[in-house]
Short mmCIF file of C-alpha atoms and ligand atoms in Angstrom, two decimals:
data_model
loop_
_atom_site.label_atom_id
_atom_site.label_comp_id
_atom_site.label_asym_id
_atom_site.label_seq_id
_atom_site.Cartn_x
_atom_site.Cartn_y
_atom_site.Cartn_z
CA UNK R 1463 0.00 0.00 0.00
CA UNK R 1464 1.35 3.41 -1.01
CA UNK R 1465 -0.28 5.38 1.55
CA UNK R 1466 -2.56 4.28 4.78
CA UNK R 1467 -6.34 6.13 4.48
CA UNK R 1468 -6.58 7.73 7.80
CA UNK R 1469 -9.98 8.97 9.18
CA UNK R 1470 -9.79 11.19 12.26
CA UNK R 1471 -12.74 11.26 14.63
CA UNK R 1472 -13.45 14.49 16.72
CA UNK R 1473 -15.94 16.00 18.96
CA UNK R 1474 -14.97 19.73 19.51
CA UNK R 1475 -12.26 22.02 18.80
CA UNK R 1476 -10.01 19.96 16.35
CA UNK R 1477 -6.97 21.24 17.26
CA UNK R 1478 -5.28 18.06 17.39
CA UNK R 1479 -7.30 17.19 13.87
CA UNK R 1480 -5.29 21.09 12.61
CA UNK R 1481 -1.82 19.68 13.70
CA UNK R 1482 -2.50 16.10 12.05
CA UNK R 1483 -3.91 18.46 8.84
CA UNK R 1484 -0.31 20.81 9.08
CA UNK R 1485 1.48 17.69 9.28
CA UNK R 1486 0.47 16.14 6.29
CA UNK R 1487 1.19 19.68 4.49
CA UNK R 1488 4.58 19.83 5.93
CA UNK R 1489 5.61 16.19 5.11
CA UNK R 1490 5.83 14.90 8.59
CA UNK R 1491 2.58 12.70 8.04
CA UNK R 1492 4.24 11.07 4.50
CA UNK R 1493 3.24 7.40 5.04
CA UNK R 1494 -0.79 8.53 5.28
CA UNK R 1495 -3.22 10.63 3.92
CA UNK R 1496 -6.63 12.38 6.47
CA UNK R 1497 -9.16 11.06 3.64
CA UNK R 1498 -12.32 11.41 6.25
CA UNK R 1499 -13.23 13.12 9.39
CA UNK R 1500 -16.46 12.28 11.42
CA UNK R 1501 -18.29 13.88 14.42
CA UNK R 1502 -20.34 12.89 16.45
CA UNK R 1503 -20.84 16.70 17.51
CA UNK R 1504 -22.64 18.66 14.94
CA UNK R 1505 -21.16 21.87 16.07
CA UNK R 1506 -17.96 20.70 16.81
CA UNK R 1507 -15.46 23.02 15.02
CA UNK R 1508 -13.10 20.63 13.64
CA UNK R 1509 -15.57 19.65 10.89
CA UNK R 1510 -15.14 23.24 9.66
CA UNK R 1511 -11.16 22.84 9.90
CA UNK R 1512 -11.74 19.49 7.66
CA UNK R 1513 -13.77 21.32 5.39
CA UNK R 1514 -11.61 24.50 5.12
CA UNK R 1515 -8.59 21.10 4.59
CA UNK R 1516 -10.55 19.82 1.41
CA UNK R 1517 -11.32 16.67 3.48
CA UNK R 1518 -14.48 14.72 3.37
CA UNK R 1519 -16.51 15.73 6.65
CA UNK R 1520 -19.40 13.51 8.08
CA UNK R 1521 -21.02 13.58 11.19
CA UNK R 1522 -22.90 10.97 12.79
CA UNK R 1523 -25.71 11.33 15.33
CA UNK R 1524 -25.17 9.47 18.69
CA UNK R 1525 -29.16 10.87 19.55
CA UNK R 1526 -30.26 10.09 16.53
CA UNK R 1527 -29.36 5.94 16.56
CA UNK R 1528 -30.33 5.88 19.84
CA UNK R 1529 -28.14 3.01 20.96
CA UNK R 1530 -23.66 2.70 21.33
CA UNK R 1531 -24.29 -0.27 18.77
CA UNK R 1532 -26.52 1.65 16.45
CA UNK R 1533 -23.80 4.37 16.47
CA UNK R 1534 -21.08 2.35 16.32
CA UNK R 1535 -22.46 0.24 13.68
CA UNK R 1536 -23.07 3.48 11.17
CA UNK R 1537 -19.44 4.78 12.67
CA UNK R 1538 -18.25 1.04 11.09
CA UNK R 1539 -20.31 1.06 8.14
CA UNK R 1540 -18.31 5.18 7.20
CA UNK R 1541 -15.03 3.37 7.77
CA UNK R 1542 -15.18 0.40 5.97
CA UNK R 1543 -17.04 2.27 2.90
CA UNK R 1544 -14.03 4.59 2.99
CA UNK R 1545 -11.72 1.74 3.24
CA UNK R 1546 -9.85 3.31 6.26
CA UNK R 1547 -6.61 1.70 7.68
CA UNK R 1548 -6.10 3.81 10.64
CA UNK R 1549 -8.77 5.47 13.09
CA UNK R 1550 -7.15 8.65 15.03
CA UNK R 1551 -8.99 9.37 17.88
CA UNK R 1552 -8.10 13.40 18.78
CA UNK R 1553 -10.83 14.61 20.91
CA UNK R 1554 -13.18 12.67 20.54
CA UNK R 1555 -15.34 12.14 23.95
CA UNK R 1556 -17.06 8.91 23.02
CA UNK R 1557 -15.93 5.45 24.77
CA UNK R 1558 -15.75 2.82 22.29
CA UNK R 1559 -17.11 -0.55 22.91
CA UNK R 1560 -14.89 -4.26 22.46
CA UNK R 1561 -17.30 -4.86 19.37
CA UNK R 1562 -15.62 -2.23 17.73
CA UNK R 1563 -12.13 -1.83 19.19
CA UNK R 1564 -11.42 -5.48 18.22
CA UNK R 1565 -12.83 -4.98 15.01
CA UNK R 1566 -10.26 -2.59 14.20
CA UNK R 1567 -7.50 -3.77 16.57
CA UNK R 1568 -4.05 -1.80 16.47
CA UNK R 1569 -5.44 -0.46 13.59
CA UNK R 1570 -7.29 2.97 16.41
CA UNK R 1571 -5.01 5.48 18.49
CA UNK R 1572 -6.01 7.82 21.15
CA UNK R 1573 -4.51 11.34 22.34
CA UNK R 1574 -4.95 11.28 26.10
CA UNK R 1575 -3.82 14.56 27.87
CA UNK R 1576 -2.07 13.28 30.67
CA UNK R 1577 0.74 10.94 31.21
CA UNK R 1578 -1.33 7.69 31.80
CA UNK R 1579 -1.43 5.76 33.92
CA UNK R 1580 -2.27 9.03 35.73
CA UNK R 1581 -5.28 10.70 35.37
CA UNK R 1582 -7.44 8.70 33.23
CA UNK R 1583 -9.83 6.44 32.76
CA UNK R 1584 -13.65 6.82 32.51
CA UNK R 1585 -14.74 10.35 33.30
CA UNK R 1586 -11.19 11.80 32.79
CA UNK R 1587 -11.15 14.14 29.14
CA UNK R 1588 -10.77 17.22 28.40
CA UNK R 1589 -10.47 19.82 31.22
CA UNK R 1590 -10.64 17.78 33.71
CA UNK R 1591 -7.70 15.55 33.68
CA UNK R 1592 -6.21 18.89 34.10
CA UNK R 1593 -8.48 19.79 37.12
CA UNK R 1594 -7.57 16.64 38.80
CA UNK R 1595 -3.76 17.16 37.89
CA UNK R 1596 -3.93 20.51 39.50
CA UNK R 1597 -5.52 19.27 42.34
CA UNK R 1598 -3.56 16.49 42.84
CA UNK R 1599 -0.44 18.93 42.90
CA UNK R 1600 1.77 17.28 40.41
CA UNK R 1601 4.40 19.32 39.43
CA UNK R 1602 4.45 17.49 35.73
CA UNK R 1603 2.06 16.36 33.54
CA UNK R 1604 1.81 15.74 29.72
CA UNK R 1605 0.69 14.10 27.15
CA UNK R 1606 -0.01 9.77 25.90
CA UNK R 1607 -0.42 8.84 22.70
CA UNK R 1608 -1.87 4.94 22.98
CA UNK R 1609 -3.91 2.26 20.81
CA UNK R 1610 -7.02 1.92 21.46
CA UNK R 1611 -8.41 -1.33 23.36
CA UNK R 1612 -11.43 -2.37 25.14
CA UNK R 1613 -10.43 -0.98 28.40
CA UNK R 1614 -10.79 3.03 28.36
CA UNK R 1615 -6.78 4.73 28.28
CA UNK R 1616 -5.56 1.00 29.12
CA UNK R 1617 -4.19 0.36 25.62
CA UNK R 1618 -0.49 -0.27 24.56
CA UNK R 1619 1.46 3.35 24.60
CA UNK R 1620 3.02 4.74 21.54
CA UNK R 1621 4.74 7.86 22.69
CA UNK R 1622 4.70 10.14 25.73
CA UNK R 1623 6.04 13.55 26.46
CA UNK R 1624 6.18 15.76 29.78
CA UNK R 1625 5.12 18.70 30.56
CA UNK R 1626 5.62 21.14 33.65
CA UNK R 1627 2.84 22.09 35.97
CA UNK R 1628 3.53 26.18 36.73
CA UNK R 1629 2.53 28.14 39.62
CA UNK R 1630 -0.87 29.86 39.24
CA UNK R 1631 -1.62 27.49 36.45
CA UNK R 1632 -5.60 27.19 35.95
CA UNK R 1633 -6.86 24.01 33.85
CA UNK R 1634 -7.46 26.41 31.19
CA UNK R 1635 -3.72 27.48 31.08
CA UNK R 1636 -2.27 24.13 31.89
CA UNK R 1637 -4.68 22.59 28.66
CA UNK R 1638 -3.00 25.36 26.39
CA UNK R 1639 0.58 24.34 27.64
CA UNK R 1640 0.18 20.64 27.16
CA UNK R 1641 -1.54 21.03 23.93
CA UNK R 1642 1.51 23.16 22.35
CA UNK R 1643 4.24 21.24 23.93
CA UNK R 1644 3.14 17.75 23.93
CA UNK R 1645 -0.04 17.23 22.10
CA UNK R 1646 0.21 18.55 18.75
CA UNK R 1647 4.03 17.39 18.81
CA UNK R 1648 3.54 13.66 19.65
CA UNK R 1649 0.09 12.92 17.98
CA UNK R 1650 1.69 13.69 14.71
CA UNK R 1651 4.58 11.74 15.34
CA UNK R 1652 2.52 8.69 16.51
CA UNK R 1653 0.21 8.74 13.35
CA UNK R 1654 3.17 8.81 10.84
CA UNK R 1655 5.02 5.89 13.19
CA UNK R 1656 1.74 3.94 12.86
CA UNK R 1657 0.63 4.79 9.43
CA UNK R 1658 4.24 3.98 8.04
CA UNK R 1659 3.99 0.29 10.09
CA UNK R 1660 0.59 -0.23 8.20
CA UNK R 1661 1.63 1.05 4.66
CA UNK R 1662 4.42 -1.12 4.60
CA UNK R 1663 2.71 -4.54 6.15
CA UNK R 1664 3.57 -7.48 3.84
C1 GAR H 2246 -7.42 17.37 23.80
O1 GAR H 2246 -6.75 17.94 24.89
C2 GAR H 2246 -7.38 15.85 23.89
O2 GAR H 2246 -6.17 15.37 24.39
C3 GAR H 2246 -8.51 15.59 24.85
O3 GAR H 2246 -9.51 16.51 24.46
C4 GAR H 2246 -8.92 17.66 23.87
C5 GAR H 2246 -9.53 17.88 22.50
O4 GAR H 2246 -9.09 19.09 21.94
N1 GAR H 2246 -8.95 14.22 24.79
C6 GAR H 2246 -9.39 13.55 25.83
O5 GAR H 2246 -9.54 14.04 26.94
C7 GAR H 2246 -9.74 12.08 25.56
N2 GAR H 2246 -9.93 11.37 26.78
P1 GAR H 2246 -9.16 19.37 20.38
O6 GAR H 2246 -10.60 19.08 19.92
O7 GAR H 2246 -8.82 20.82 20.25
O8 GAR H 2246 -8.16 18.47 19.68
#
């Protein structure tokens, strides 16, 4: 295979999805190519940044289905149309059942915002790993990259990077801090490592 057909799946902001789009531009993603983006958050901003990227944008309505399995069935039925080899979860605040992590197994990864195995788990995402960090007191966090198995954060790690907790830090400013100097750094990395393992399997 020339090139592994990534689809990223978001629920808010998309910055993560921006650095994996910058990525590709710049050459640091070379062994995949973003061909789909889905939401499961109508109003979630990274289907504009796909969009505004050229890439095919879908979301798909949790509500809607009614059920996990109805929604992970039509989240299924997207990838496999789209013949995706690699699932990128950056942001995207929906746990994933063993039906379809095992369907797709080493084939999803998962940007966690803290250095697991602290703070995480169910209930941990978003700002609040970084409220419990700062109320913890740690003096470092950071960022995990990890595959994706049946057991929420528990997968095999891919990459890791620390960051430092400052004084006065809110879990507003300690987000933005992990975000620029561990986020959008390793997730990139991770999907090229992974992509490049895929596009070259026998
Ligand atoms: C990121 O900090 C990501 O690590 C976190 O949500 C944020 C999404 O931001 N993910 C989790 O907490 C998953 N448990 P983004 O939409 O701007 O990429």
């Amino acid at each position: 295979m020339l090139k592994a057909k990534i689809a990223v799946l978001v629920s808010g902001g998309g910055t993560n999805l921006q650095a994996l789009i910058d990525a590709e531009r710049s050459g640091i993603i070379h062994s995949g190519e973003i061909t789909l983006v889905i939401s499961n958050n109508q109003n979630a901003y990274a289907l504009t940044r796909a969009e505004k990227a050229g890439i095919k944008a879908l979301y798909i309505s949790k509500k809607e289905l009614n059920t996990q399995e109805a929604f992970e069935t039509a989240l299924m039925q997207s990838l496999e149309e789209n013949e995706i080899d690699l699932i990128v979860l950056a942001g995207f605040m929906s746990i994933l059942s063993e039906r379809f992590t095992a369907r797709f197994d080493h084939r999803i990864i998962n940007i966690h915002p803290s250095l697991i195995p602290s703070f995480c788990g169910q209930g941990f995402y978003g700002l609040r790993v970084h409220e419990a960090a700062l109320k913890k007191g740690v003096k470092v966090t950071g960022a995990t990259v990890h595959f994706v198995n049946e057991i929420p954060d528990g997968g095999e790690i891919i990459a890791q990077k620390a960051v430092e907790v400052q004084d006065g830090d809110t879990p507003e400013t300690l987000q933005k801090r992990v975000m620029e100097q561990a986020e959008w750094i390793i997730l990139p990395r991770s999907v090229e490592k992974v992509a490049h393992q895929i596009a070259n399997l026998p």
